[in-house]
Coordinates of C-alpha atoms in Angstrom, one line a residue:
L1141 CA 91.1 24.6 -29.3
T1142 CA 93.3 23.9 -26.3
F1143 CA 96.2 23.1 -28.6
L1144 CA 95.7 26.4 -30.5
G1145 CA 95.6 28.3 -27.2
E1146 CA 98.9 26.8 -26.2
L1147 CA 100.4 27.3 -29.6
T1148 CA 99.5 31.0 -29.6
N1149 CA 100.0 31.6 -25.9
H1150 CA 96.3 32.3 -25.3
Q1151 CA 95.5 29.4 -23.0
D1152 CA 93.1 31.5 -20.9
K1153 CA 91.1 32.7 -23.9
A1154 CA 90.9 29.1 -25.2
K1155 CA 89.7 27.9 -21.8
S1156 CA 87.1 30.7 -21.8
V1157 CA 85.8 29.8 -25.2
I1158 CA 85.6 26.1 -24.3
A1159 CA 83.7 26.9 -21.1
T1160 CA 81.2 29.1 -22.9
Y1161 CA 80.6 26.4 -25.6
E1162 CA 80.1 23.7 -22.9
S1163 CA 77.7 26.0 -20.9
N1164 CA 75.7 26.8 -24.0
I1165 CA 75.4 23.1 -25.0
Q1166 CA 74.2 22.3 -21.5
K1167 CA 71.6 25.1 -21.6
V1168 CA 70.2 23.7 -24.8
K1169 CA 70.2 20.1 -23.4
D1170 CA 68.3 21.4 -20.3
A1171 CA 65.8 23.2 -22.5
I1172 CA 65.0 20.2 -24.6
K1173 CA 65.4 17.4 -22.1
N1174 CA 61.6 16.7 -21.9
Q1175 CA 61.1 16.8 -25.6
Q1176 CA 61.1 13.9 -28.1
P1177 CA 64.6 14.0 -29.8
A1178 CA 64.3 15.6 -33.2
R1179 CA 65.1 13.5 -36.2
V1180 CA 67.6 15.5 -38.3
A1181 CA 69.3 15.4 -41.7
V1182 CA 72.5 17.5 -42.1
L1183 CA 73.2 18.1 -45.8
R1184 CA 76.5 19.5 -47.1
A1185 CA 76.2 21.5 -50.3
T1186 CA 79.3 22.1 -52.3
G1187 CA 80.0 23.2 -55.9
K1188 CA 80.1 19.5 -56.8
G1189 CA 76.8 18.5 -55.3
V1190 CA 74.9 17.6 -52.1
T1191 CA 75.9 14.9 -49.6
A1192 CA 74.8 14.0 -46.1
E1193 CA 77.0 14.4 -43.0
T1194 CA 77.8 11.5 -40.8
D1195 CA 78.5 11.9 -37.1
E1196 CA 82.2 12.3 -38.0
A1197 CA 81.5 15.8 -39.4
V1198 CA 81.3 18.9 -37.2
T1199 CA 77.7 19.9 -37.7
A1200 CA 76.3 16.3 -37.4
S1201 CA 78.5 15.7 -34.3
M1202 CA 76.9 18.7 -32.7
V1203 CA 73.4 17.4 -33.6
K1204 CA 74.4 14.1 -31.8
E1205 CA 75.8 16.0 -28.8
L1206 CA 72.5 17.7 -28.4
G1207 CA 70.7 14.3 -28.3
M1208 CA 69.1 14.6 -31.8
T1209 CA 69.0 11.6 -34.2
N1210 CA 70.8 11.9 -37.5
V1211 CA 68.6 10.0 -39.9
V1212 CA 71.6 9.3 -42.2
A1213 CA 73.1 7.0 -39.6
S1214 CA 70.3 4.4 -40.3
H1215 CA 71.7 4.0 -43.8
L1216 CA 75.3 3.3 -42.8
E1217 CA 76.6 -0.2 -42.6
G1218 CA 78.7 -0.5 -39.5
T1219 CA 81.0 2.4 -38.6
T1220 CA 82.5 4.9 -41.0
K1221 CA 85.2 7.4 -40.8
D1222 CA 83.8 9.3 -43.8
K1223 CA 82.5 12.7 -42.9
T1224 CA 79.9 12.7 -45.7
V1225 CA 78.1 10.1 -47.8
P1226 CA 75.9 10.1 -50.9
Y1227 CA 72.3 10.8 -50.0
S1228 CA 69.5 11.1 -52.5
L1229 CA 66.4 13.3 -52.4
E1230 CA 64.3 10.2 -52.5
T1231 CA 66.0 8.9 -49.4
L1232 CA 65.6 12.3 -47.7
T1233 CA 61.9 12.3 -48.5
A1234 CA 61.5 8.7 -47.2
D1235 CA 63.4 9.6 -44.0
N1236 CA 61.1 12.6 -43.5
P1237 CA 63.4 14.3 -40.9
D1238 CA 61.9 16.9 -38.5
I1239 CA 64.7 19.3 -39.2
I1240 CA 67.0 19.7 -42.2
F1241 CA 70.3 21.6 -41.7
V1242 CA 72.1 22.7 -44.9
V1243 CA 75.9 23.4 -44.5
T1244 CA 77.6 25.1 -47.4
M1245 CA 81.2 24.7 -48.5
G1246 CA 83.1 26.5 -51.3
K1247 CA 82.6 29.8 -53.1
E1248 CA 79.1 31.3 -53.1
E1249 CA 79.0 31.3 -56.9
E1250 CA 79.8 27.6 -57.1
I1251 CA 77.1 26.7 -54.7
T1252 CA 74.1 28.8 -55.9

Protein backbone atom coordinates (compact mmCIF):
# COMPACT_ATOMS: atom_id res chain seq x y z
CA LEU A 1 0.00 0.00 0.00
CA THR A 2 2.91 2.31 0.75
CA PHE A 3 4.33 1.57 -2.69
CA LEU A 4 1.00 2.32 -4.38
CA GLY A 5 0.78 5.59 -2.46
CA GLU A 6 4.22 6.57 -3.69
CA LEU A 7 3.43 5.45 -7.22
CA THR A 8 0.26 7.56 -7.38
CA ASN A 9 1.62 10.45 -5.31
CA HIS A 10 -0.90 9.76 -2.52
CA GLN A 11 1.54 8.92 0.28
CA ASP A 12 -0.58 10.66 2.94
CA LYS A 13 -3.70 8.71 1.96
CA ALA A 14 -1.75 5.43 2.01
CA LYS A 15 -0.37 6.23 5.47
CA SER A 16 -3.87 7.07 6.69
CA VAL A 17 -5.34 3.80 5.37
CA ILE A 18 -2.50 1.78 6.93
CA ALA A 19 -2.94 3.56 10.28
CA THR A 20 -6.70 2.89 10.25
CA TYR A 21 -6.13 -0.79 9.42
CA GLU A 22 -3.56 -1.21 12.19
CA SER A 23 -5.80 0.59 14.68
CA ASN A 24 -8.76 -1.64 13.83
CA ILE A 25 -6.62 -4.78 14.13
CA GLN A 26 -5.46 -3.66 17.57
CA LYS A 27 -9.07 -2.97 18.66
CA VAL A 28 -10.08 -6.50 17.71
CA LYS A 29 -7.02 -8.00 19.43
CA ASP A 30 -7.83 -6.04 22.60
CA ALA A 31 -11.47 -7.15 22.49
CA ILE A 32 -10.60 -10.85 22.20
CA LYS A 33 -7.41 -11.04 24.27
CA ASN A 34 -9.10 -12.86 27.18
CA GLN A 35 -10.88 -15.36 24.95
CA GLN A 36 -9.74 -18.77 23.81
CA PRO A 37 -8.38 -18.34 20.25
CA ALA A 38 -10.93 -19.50 17.69
CA ARG A 39 -10.10 -22.45 15.47
CA VAL A 40 -10.82 -21.33 11.92
CA ALA A 41 -11.02 -22.77 8.41
CA VAL A 42 -10.76 -20.37 5.48
CA LEU A 43 -12.21 -21.92 2.34
CA ARG A 44 -11.75 -20.43 -1.12
CA ALA A 45 -14.56 -21.18 -3.56
CA THR A 46 -13.90 -20.74 -7.27
CA GLY A 47 -15.54 -21.90 -10.45
CA LYS A 48 -13.19 -24.90 -10.35
CA GLY A 49 -13.88 -26.04 -6.79
CA VAL A 50 -13.17 -25.40 -3.13
CA THR A 51 -9.73 -25.31 -1.52
CA ALA A 52 -8.43 -24.18 1.86
CA GLU A 53 -6.26 -21.13 2.41
CA THR A 54 -2.84 -21.37 4.03
CA ASP A 55 -1.32 -18.51 6.01
CA GLU A 56 0.23 -17.30 2.72
CA ALA A 57 -3.21 -16.14 1.50
CA VAL A 58 -4.69 -12.77 2.45
CA THR A 59 -7.73 -13.85 4.47
CA ALA A 60 -5.93 -16.64 6.33
CA SER A 61 -3.04 -14.31 7.12
CA MET A 62 -5.55 -11.90 8.69
CA VAL A 63 -6.92 -14.77 10.77
CA LYS A 64 -3.39 -15.48 11.98
CA GLU A 65 -2.73 -11.81 12.69
CA LEU A 66 -5.80 -11.76 14.94
CA GLY A 67 -4.43 -14.69 16.93
CA MET A 68 -6.84 -17.32 15.61
CA THR A 69 -5.70 -20.81 14.65
CA ASN A 70 -6.03 -21.92 11.02
CA VAL A 71 -6.93 -25.63 11.29
CA VAL A 72 -5.56 -26.24 7.79
CA ALA A 73 -2.01 -25.60 9.05
CA SER A 74 -2.05 -28.86 11.02
CA HIS A 75 -2.29 -30.79 7.74
CA LEU A 76 0.69 -29.13 6.06
CA GLU A 77 4.06 -30.83 6.08
CA GLY A 78 6.68 -28.18 6.77
CA THR A 79 6.33 -24.75 5.26
CA THR A 80 4.54 -23.99 2.04
CA LYS A 81 4.43 -21.01 -0.26
CA ASP A 82 1.12 -22.21 -1.71
CA LYS A 83 -1.80 -19.91 -0.95
CA THR A 84 -4.35 -22.70 -1.17
CA VAL A 85 -4.31 -26.46 -0.74
CA PRO A 86 -6.80 -29.27 -1.38
CA TYR A 87 -9.10 -29.79 1.60
CA SER A 88 -11.94 -32.29 1.73
CA LEU A 89 -15.30 -31.99 3.43
CA GLU A 90 -14.36 -35.05 5.48
CA THR A 91 -11.27 -33.26 6.79
CA LEU A 92 -13.32 -30.13 7.48
CA THR A 93 -15.79 -32.21 9.49
CA ALA A 94 -13.00 -33.93 11.42
CA ASP A 95 -11.28 -30.61 12.16
CA ASN A 96 -14.57 -29.15 13.42
CA PRO A 97 -13.48 -25.48 13.34
CA ASP A 98 -15.28 -22.89 15.45
CA ILE A 99 -15.58 -20.55 12.46
CA ILE A 100 -15.65 -21.20 8.71
CA PHE A 101 -14.90 -18.29 6.41
CA VAL A 102 -15.74 -18.71 2.72
CA VAL A 103 -13.90 -16.47 0.27
CA THR A 104 -15.12 -16.45 -3.33
CA MET A 105 -13.14 -15.86 -6.49
CA GLY A 106 -14.37 -15.60 -10.04
CA LYS A 107 -17.62 -14.73 -11.72
CA GLU A 108 -20.77 -15.20 -9.65
CA GLU A 109 -22.36 -17.56 -12.17
CA GLU A 110 -19.26 -19.80 -12.06
CA ILE A 111 -19.32 -20.07 -8.28
CA THR A 112 -23.02 -20.61 -7.52
